[in-house]
mmCIF file of C-alpha atoms in Angstrom:
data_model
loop_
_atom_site.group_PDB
_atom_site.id
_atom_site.type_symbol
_atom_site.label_atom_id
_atom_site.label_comp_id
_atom_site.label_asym_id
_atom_site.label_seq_id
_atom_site.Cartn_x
_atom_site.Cartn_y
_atom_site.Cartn_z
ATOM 1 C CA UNK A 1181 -96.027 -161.904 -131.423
ATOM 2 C CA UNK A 1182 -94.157 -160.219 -134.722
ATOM 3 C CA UNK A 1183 -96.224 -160.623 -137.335
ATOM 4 C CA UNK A 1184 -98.995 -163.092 -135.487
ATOM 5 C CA UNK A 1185 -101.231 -162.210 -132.843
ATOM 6 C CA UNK A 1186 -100.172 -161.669 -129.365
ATOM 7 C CA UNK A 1187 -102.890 -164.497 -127.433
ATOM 8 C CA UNK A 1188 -102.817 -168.100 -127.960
ATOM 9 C CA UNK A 1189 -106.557 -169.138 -128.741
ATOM 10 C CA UNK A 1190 -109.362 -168.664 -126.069
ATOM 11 C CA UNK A 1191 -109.236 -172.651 -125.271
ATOM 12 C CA UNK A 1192 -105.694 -172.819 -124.648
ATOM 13 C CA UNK A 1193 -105.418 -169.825 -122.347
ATOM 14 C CA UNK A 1194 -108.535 -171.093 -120.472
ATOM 15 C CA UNK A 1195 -106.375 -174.307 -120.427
ATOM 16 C CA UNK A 1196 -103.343 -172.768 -118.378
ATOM 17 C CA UNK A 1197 -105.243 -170.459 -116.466
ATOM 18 C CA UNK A 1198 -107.086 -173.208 -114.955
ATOM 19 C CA UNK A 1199 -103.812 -175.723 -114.853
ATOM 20 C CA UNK A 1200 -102.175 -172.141 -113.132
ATOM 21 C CA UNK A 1201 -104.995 -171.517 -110.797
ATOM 22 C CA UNK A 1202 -105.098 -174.932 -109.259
ATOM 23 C CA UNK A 1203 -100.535 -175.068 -109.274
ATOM 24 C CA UNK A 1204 -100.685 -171.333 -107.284
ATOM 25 C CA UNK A 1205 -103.834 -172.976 -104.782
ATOM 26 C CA UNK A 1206 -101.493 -176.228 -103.964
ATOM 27 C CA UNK A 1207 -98.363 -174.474 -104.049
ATOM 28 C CA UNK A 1208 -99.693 -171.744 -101.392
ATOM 29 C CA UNK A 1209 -101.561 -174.542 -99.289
ATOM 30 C CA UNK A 1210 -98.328 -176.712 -98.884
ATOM 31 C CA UNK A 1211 -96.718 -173.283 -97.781
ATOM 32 C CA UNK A 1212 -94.165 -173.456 -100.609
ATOM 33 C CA UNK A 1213 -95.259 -169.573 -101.728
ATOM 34 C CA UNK A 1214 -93.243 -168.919 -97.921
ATOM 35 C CA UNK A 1215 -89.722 -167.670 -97.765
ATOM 36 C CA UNK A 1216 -89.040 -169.318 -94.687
ATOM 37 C CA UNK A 1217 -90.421 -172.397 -95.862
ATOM 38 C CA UNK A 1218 -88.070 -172.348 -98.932
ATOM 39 C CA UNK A 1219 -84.882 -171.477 -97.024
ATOM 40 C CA UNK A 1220 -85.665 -173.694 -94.291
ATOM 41 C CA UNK A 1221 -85.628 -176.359 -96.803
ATOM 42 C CA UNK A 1222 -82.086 -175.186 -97.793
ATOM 43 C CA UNK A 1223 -81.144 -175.123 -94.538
ATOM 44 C CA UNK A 1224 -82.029 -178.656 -93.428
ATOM 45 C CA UNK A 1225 -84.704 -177.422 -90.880
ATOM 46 C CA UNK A 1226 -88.296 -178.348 -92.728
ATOM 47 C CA UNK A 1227 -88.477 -180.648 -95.089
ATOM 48 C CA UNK A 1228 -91.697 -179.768 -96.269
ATOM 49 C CA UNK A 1229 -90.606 -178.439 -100.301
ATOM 50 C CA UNK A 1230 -89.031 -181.867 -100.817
ATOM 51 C CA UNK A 1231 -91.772 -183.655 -99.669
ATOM 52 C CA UNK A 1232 -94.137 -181.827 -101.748
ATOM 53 C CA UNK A 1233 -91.470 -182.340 -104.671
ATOM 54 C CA UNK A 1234 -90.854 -185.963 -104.019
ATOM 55 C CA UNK A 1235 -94.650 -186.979 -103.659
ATOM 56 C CA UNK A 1236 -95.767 -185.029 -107.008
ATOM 57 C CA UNK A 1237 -92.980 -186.666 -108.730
ATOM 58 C CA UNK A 1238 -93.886 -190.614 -107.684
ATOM 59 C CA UNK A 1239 -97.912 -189.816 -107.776
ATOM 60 C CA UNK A 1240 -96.716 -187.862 -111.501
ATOM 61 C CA UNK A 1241 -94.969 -190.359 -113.172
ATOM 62 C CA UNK A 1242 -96.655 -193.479 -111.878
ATOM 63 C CA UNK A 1243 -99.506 -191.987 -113.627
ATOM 64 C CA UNK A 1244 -97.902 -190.536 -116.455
ATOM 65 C CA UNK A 1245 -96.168 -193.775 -117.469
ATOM 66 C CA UNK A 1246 -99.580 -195.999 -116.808
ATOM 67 C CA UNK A 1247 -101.124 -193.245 -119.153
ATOM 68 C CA UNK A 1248 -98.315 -193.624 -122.064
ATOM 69 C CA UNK A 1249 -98.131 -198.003 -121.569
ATOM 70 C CA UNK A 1250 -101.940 -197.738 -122.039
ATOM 71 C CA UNK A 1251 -101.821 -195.649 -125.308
ATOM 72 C CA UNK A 1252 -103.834 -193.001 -123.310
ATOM 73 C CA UNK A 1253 -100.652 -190.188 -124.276
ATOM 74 C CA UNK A 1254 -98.596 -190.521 -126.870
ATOM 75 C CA UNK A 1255 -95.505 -189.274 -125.937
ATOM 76 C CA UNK A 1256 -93.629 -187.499 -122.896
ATOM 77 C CA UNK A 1257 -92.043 -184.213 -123.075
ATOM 78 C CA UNK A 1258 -88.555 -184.793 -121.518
ATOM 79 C CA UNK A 1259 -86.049 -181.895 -121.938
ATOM 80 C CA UNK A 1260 -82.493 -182.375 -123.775
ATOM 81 C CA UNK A 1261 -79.794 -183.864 -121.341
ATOM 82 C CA UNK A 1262 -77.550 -181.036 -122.237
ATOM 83 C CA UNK A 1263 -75.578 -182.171 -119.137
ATOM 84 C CA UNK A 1264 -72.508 -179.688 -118.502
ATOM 85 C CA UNK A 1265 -75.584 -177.056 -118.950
ATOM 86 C CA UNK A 1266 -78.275 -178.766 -116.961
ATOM 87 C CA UNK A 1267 -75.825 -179.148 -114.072
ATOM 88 C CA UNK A 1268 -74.112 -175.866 -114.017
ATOM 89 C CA UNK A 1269 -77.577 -174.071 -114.558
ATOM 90 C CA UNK A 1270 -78.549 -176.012 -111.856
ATOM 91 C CA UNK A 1271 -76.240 -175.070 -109.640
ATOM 92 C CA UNK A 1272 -76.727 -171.085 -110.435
ATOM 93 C CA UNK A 1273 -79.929 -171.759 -110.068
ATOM 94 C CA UNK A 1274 -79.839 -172.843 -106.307
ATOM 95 C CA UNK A 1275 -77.460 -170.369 -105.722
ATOM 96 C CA UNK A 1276 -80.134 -167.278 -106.759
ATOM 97 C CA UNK A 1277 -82.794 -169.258 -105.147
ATOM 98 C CA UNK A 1278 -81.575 -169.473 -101.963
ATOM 99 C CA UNK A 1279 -80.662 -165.703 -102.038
ATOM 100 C CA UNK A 1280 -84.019 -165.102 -103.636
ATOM 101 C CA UNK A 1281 -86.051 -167.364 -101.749
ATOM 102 C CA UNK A 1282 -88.246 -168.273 -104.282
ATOM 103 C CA UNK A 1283 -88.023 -170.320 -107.520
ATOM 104 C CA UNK A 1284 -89.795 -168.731 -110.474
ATOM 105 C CA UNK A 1285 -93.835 -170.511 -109.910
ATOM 106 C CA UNK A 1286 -93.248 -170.066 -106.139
ATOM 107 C CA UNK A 1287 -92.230 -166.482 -106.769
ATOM 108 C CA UNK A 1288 -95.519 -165.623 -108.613
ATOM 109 C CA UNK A 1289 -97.526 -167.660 -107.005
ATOM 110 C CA UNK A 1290 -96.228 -165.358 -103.763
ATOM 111 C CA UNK A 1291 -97.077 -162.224 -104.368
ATOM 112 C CA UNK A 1292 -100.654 -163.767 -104.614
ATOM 113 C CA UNK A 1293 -100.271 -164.991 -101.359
ATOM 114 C CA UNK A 1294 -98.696 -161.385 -99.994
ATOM 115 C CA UNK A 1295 -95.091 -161.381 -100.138
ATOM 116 C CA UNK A 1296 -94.136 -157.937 -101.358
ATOM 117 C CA UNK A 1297 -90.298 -158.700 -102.002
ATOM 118 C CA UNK A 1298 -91.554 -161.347 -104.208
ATOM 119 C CA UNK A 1299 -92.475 -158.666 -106.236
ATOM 120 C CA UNK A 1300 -88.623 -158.042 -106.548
ATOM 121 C CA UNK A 1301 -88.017 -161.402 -107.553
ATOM 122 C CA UNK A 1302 -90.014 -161.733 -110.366
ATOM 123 C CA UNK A 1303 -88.728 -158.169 -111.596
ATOM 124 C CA UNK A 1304 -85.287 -160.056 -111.338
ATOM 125 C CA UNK A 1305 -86.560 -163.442 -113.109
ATOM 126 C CA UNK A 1306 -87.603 -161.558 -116.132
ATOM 127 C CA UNK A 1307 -84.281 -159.469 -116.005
ATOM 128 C CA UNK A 1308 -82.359 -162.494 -115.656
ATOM 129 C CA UNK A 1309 -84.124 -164.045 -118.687
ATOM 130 C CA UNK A 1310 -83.028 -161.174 -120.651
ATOM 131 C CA UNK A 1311 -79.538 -161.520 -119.298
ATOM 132 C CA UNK A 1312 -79.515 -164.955 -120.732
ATOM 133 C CA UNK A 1313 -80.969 -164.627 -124.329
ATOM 134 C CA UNK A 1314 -77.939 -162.189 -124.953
ATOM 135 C CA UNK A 1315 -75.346 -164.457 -124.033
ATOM 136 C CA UNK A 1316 -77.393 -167.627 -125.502
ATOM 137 C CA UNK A 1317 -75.415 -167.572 -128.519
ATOM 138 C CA UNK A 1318 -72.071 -167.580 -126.783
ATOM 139 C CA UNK A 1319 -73.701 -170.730 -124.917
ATOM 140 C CA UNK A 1320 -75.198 -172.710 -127.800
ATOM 141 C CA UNK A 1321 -71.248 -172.616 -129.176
ATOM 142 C CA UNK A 1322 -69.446 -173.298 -126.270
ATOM 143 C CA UNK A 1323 -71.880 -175.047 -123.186
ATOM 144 C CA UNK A 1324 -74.399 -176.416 -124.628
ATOM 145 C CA UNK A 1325 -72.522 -178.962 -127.153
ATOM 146 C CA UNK A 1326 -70.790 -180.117 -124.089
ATOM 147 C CA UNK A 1327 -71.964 -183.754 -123.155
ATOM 148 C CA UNK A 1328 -74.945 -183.504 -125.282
ATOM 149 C CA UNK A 1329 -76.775 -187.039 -124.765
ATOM 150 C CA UNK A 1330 -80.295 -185.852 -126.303
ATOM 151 C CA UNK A 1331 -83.813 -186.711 -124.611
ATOM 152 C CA UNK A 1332 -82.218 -189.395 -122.262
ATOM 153 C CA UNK A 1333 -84.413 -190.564 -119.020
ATOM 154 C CA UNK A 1334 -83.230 -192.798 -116.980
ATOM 155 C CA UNK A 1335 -84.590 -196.097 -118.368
ATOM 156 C CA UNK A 1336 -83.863 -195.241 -121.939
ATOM 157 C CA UNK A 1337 -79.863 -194.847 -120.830
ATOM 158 C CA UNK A 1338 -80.122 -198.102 -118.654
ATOM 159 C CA UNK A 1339 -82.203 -200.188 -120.855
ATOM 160 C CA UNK A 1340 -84.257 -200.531 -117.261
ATOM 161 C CA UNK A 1341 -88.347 -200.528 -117.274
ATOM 162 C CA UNK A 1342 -89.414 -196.913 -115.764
ATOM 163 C CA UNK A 1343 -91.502 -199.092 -113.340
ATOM 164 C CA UNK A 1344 -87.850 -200.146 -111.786
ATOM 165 C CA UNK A 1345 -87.356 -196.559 -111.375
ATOM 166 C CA UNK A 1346 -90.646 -195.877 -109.785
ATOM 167 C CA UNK A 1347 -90.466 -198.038 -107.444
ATOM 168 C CA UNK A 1348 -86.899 -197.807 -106.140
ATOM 169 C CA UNK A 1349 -87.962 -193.783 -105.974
ATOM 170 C CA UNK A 1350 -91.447 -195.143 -104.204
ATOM 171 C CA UNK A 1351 -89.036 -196.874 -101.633
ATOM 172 C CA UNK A 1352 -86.651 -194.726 -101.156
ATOM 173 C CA UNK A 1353 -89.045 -191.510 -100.104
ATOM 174 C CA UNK A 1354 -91.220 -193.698 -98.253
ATOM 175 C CA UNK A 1355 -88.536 -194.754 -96.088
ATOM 176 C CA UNK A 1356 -87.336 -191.426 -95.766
ATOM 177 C CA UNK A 1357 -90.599 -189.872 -95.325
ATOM 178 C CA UNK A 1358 -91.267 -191.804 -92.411
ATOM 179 C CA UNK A 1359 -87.661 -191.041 -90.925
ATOM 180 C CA UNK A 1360 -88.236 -187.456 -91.385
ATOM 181 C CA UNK A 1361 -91.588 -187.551 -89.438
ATOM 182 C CA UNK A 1362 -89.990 -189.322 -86.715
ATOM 183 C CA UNK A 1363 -87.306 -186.869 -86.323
ATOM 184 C CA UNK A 1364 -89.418 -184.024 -86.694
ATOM 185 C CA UNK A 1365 -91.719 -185.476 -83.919
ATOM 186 C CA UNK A 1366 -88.766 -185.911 -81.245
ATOM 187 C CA UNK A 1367 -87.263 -182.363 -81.962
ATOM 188 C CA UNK A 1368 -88.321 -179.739 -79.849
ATOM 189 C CA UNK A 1369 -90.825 -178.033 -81.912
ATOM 190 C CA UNK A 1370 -91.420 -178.078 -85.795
ATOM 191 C CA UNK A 1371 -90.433 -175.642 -87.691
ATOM 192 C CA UNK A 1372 -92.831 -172.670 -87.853
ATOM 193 C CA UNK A 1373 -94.546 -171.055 -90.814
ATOM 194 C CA UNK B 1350 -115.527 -182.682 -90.172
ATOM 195 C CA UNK B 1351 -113.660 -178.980 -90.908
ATOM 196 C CA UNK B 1352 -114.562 -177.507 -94.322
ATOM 197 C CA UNK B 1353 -110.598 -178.281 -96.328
ATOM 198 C CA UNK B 1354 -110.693 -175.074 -97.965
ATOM 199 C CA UNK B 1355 -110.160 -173.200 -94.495
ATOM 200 C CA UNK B 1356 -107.768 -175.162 -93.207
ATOM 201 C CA UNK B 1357 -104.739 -173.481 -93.744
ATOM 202 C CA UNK B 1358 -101.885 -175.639 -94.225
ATOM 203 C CA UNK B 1359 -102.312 -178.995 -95.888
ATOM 204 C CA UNK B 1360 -100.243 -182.007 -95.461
ATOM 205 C CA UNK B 1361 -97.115 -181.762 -97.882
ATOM 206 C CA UNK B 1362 -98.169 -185.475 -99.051
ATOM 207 C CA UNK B 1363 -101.248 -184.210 -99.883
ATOM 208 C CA UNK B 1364 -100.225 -181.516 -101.887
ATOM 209 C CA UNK B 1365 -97.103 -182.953 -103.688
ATOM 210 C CA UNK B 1366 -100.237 -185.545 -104.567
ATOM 211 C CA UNK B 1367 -102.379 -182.758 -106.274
ATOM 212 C CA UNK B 1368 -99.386 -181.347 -107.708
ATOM 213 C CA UNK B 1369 -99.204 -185.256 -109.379
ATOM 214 C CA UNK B 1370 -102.691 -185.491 -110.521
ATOM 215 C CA UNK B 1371 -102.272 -181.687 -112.038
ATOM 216 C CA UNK B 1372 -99.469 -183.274 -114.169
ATOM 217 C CA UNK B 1373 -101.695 -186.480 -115.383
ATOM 218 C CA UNK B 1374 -104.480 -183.783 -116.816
ATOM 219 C CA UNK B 1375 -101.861 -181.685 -118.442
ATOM 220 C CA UNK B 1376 -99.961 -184.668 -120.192
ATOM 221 C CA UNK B 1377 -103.489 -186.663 -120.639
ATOM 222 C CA UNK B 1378 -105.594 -183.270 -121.882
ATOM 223 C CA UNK B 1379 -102.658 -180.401 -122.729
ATOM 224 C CA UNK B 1380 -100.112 -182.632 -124.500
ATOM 225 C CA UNK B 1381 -98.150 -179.993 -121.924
ATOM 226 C CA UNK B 1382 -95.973 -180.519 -119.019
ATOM 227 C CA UNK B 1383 -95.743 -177.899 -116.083
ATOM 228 C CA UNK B 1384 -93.343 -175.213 -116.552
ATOM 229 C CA UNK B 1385 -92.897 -172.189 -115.750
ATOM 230 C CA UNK B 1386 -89.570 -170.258 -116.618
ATOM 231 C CA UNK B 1387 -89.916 -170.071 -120.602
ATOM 232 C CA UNK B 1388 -92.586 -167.534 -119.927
ATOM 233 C CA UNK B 1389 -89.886 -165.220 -118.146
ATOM 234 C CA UNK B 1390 -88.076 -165.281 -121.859
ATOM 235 C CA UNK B 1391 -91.128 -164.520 -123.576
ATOM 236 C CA UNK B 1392 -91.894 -161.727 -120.701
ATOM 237 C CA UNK B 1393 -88.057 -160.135 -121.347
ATOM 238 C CA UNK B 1394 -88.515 -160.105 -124.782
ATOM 239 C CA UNK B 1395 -91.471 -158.735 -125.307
ATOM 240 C CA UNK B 1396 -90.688 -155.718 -123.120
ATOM 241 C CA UNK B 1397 -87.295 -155.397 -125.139
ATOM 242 C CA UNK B 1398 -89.184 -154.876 -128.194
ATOM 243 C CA UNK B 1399 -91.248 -152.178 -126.882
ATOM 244 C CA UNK B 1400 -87.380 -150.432 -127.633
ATOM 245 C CA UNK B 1401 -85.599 -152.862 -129.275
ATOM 246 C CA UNK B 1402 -87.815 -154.856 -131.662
ATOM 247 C CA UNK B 1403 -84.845 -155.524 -134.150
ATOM 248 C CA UNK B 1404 -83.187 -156.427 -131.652
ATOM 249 C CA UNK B 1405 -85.295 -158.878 -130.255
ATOM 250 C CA UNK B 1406 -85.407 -160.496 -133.818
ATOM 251 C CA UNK B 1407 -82.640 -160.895 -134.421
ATOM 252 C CA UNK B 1408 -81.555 -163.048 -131.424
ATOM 253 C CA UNK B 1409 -82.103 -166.700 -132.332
ATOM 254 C CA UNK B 1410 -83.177 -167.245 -128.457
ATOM 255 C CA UNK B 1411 -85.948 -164.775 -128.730
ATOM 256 C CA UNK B 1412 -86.704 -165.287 -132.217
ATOM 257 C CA UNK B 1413 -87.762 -169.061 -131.496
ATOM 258 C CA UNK B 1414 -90.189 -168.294 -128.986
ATOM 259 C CA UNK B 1415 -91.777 -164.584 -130.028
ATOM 260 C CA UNK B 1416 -91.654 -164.777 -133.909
ATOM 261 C CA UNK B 1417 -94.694 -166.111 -135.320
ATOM 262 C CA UNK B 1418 -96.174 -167.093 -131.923
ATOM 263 C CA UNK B 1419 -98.473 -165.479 -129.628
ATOM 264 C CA UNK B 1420 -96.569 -164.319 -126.559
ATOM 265 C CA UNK B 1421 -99.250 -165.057 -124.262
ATOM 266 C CA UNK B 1422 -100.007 -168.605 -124.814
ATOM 267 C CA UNK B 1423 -100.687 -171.543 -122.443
ATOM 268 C CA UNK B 1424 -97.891 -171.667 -119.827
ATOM 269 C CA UNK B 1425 -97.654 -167.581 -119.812
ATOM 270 C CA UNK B 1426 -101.378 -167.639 -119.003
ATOM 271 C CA UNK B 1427 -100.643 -170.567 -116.160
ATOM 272 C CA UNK B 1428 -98.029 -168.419 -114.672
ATOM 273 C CA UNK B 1429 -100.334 -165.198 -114.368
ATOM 274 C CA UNK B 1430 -102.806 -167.345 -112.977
ATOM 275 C CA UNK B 1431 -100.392 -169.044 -110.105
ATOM 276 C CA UNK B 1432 -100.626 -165.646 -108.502
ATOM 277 C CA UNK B 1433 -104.542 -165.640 -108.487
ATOM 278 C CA UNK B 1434 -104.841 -168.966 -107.454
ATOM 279 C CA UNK B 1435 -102.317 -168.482 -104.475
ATOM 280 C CA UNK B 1436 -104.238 -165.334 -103.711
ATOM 281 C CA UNK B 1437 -107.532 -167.171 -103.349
ATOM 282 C CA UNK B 1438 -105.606 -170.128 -101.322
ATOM 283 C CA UNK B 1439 -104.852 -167.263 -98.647
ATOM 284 C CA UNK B 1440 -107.879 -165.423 -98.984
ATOM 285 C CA UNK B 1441 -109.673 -169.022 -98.227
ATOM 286 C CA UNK B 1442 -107.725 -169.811 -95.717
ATOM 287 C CA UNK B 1443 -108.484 -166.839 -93.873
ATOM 288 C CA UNK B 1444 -104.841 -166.173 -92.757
ATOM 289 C CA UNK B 1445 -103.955 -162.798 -93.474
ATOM 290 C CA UNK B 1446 -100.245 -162.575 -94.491
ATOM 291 C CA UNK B 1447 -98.338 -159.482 -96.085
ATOM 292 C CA UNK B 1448 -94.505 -159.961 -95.619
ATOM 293 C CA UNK B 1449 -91.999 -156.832 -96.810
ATOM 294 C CA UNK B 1450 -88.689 -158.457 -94.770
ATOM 295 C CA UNK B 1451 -89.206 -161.971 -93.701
ATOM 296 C CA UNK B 1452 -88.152 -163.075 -90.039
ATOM 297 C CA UNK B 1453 -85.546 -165.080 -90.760
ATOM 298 C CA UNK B 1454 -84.048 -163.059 -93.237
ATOM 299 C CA UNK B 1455 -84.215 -159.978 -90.884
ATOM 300 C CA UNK B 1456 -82.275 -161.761 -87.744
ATOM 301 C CA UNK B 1457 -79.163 -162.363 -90.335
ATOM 302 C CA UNK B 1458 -79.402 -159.323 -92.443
ATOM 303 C CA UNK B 1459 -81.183 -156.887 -90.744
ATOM 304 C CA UNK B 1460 -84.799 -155.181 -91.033
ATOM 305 C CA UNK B 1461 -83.699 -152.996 -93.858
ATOM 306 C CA UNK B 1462 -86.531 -153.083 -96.757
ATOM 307 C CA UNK B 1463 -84.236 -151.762 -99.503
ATOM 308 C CA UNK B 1464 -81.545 -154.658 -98.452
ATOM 309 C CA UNK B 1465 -83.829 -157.409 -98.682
ATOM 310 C CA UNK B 1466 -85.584 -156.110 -102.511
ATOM 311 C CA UNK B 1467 -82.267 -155.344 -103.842
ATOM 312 C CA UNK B 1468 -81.037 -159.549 -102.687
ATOM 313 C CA UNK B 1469 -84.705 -160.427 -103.410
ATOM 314 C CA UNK B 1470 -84.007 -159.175 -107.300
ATOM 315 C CA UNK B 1471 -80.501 -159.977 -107.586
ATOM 316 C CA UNK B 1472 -81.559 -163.729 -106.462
ATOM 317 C CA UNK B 1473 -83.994 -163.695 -109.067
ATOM 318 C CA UNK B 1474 -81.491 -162.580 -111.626
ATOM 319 C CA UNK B 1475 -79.457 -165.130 -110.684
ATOM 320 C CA UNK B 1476 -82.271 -168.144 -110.353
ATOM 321 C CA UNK B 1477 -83.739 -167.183 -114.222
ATOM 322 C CA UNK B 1478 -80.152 -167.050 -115.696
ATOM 323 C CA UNK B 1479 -79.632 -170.341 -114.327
ATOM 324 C CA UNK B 1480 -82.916 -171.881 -115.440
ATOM 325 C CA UNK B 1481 -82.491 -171.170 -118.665
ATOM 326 C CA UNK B 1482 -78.981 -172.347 -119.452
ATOM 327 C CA UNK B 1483 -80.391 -175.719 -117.778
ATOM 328 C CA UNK B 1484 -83.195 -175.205 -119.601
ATOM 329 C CA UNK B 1485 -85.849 -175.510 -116.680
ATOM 330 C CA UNK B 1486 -86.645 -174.876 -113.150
ATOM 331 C CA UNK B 1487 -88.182 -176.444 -110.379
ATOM 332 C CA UNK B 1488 -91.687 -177.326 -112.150
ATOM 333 C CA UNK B 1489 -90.286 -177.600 -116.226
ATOM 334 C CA UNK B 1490 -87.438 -179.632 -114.427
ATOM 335 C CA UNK B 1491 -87.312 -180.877 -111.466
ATOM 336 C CA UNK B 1492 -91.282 -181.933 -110.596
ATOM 337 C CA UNK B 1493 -92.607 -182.487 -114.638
ATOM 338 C CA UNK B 1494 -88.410 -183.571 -115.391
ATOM 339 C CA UNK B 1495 -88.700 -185.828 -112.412
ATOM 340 C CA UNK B 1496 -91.676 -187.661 -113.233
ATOM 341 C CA UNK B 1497 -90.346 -188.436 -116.580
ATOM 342 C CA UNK B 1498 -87.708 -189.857 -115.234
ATOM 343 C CA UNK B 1499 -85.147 -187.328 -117.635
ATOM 344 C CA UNK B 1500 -81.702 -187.795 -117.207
ATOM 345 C CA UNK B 1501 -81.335 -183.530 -117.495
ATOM 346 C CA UNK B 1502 -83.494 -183.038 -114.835
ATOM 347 C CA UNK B 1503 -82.599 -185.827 -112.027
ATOM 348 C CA UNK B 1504 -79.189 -183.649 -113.135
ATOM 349 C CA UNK B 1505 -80.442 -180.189 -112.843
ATOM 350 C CA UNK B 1506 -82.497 -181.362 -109.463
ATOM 351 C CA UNK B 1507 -78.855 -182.646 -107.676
ATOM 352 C CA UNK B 1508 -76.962 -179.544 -108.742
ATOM 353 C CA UNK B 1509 -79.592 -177.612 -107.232
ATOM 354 C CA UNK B 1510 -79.859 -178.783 -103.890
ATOM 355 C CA UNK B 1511 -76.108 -179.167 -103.520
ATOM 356 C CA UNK B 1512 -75.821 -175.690 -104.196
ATOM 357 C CA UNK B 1513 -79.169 -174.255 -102.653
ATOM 358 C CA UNK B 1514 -78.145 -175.661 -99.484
ATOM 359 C CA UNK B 1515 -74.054 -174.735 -99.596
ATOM 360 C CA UNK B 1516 -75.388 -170.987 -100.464
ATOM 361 C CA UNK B 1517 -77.921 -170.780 -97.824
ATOM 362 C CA UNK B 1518 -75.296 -172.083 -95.339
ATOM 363 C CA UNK B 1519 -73.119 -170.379 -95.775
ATOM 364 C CA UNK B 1520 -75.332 -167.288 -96.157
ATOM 365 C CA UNK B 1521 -76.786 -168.084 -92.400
ATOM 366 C CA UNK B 1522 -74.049 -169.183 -90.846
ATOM 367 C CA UNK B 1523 -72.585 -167.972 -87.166
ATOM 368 C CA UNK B 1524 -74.220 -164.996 -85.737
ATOM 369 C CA UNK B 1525 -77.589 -163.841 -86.089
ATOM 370 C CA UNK B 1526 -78.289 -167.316 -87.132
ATOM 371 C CA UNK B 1527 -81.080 -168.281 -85.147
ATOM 372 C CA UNK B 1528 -83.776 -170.721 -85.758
ATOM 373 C CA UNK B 1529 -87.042 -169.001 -86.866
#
């Protein structure tokens, strides 16, 4: 933006406004652009985010890692295990989401969808940013550093084929998918919204 | 059979599924993975600069992603468009939906507008802060982390559902903490 033009070229944009368009459609059709939905998720009530998490993770990365064993990608984009960071971002991160209600795509994506305190959110997200680039320094020094493994995944660390890994995760939310629609089927009524 | 565009809720399975298949054409045609909180930096900074464009510079955070690149580029252009695409999901659906003070909220807190904006932007202050010393949120990390099987984002994923859940707990807790 200094010194270089503000847009990416015309094919790229079209690129992430179509890759957008279809995200905000799915994310607003599972009902993950809902408050209620979100918190209800926190609160153990409606599982319904962490299915839609779970299943675009296994459906994801089986294809993902067929695509890069078949020379079809040539690498993956996995971020820095920066791990004192990861996890203590991670846990601010639930924290203000579970005031919020929203995580930052959901948050956009529901003010399409007509939630005007979502509106708020965002407002906060970019303020937030901001909030973090000044004390970024402070955190490159002293947080970041900390446990520093680089671009780790999980079968790099263990020596283990990712395929191990998909299918244990494959398993394991299968089996608990099919627990959690048995439960929800014997409660009184499913959660609403 | 029902026309699937105006049916208003689809099955989470099915969804989480698209959500899947959107990753395989980003990684196959992008070289991208799905993300969304970078663009917040890029947003921040490039209203800073309106007033503070030295300022801006000169921080190394900024500086990486706003000097000598465009500031709207592919993932600042997705997130824009997850707000049109969201819109036309509703506006398909047929459901007509405009929510100032949710339900659920209102029961605990009260149906105070100016309560629930200010907690709606201080949780968003919070959430961003957090995803960017992690360096991702729930679609850079935990869905397009996930998938790749990264060790910083089966991390980042734990910490926040340990603490999403102990927060909203203990935020709904008691009194006025009906189910909704």
């Amino acid at each position: 933006m200094f010194d270089t033009p503000y847009f990416a070229s015309l094919s790229t944009l079209a690129l992430g406004a179509v890759t957008g368009l279809v995200f905000g459609f799915l994310l607003q059709r599972g009902g993950a652009t809902r408050y209620t939905v979100i918190l209800n998720q926190f609160l153990l009530r409606d599982f319904t985010v962490l299915k839609i998490m779970l299943t675009g993770m296994i459906v994801g990365g089986v294809g993902v890692y067929a695509m890069l064993q078949l020379g079809m990608i040539e690498h993956l984009h996995v971020k820095g295990a920066t791990l004192l960071a990861n996890a203590l971002g991670g846990l601010i991160f639930g924290a203000g989401m579970a005031i919020a209600g929203y995580c930052p795509g959901s948050g956009v994506a529901a003010i399409g969808d007509g939630s005007r305190h979502a509106i708020f959110s965002v407002l906060g997200m970019i303020v937030g940013a901001g909030v973090y680039a000044e004390t970024q320094p402070w955190m490159a020094k002293h947080v970041l550093p900390v446990l520093d493994e680089g671009r780790i995944t999980l079968s790099s660390a263990t020596g283990l084929s990712p395929w191990w890994f998909m299918i244990a995760m494959a398993v394991v939310a299968a089996a608990g998918f099919v627990a959690l629609e048995r439960w929800e089927r014997t409660r009184h009524a499913p959660a609403a919204t | 059979m029902r026309n699937p565009l105006r049916i208003p809720r689809w099955s989470p399975y099915v969804v989480g599924a698209g959500i899947g298949m959107l990753s395989w054409a980003t990684f196959l045609f992008m070289d991208k993975a799905l993300g969304a909180s970078t663009s917040f930096v890029q947003a921040s900074g490039a209203a800073l600069s309106v007033v503070a464009p030295e300022h801006v510079k000169a921080n190394p955070y900024y500086a990486r992603l706003l000097v000598g690149r465009p500031v709207v580029e592919w993932q600042m252009a997705l997130v824009l468009m997850l707000a049109v695409g969201a819109f036309l999901s509703a506006r398909l659906s047929g459901v007509r939906f405009v929510e100032h003070v949710p339900d659920l909220w209102a029961r605990r807190f009260g149906p105070s507008r100016a309560k629930r904006y200010t907690f709606a932007f201080l949780g968003g202050v919070v959430l961003l802060f957090g995803a960017r010393l992690a360096d991702g949120c729930t679609s850079g990390h935990a869905i397009s982390g996930g998938l790749q099987l990264a060790v910083s984002s089966w991390v980042f994923l734990i910490a926040m559902f340990v603490s999403g859940v102990a927060v909203a707990t203990l935020m709904f807790r008691g009194k006025g903490a009906n189910r909704v």
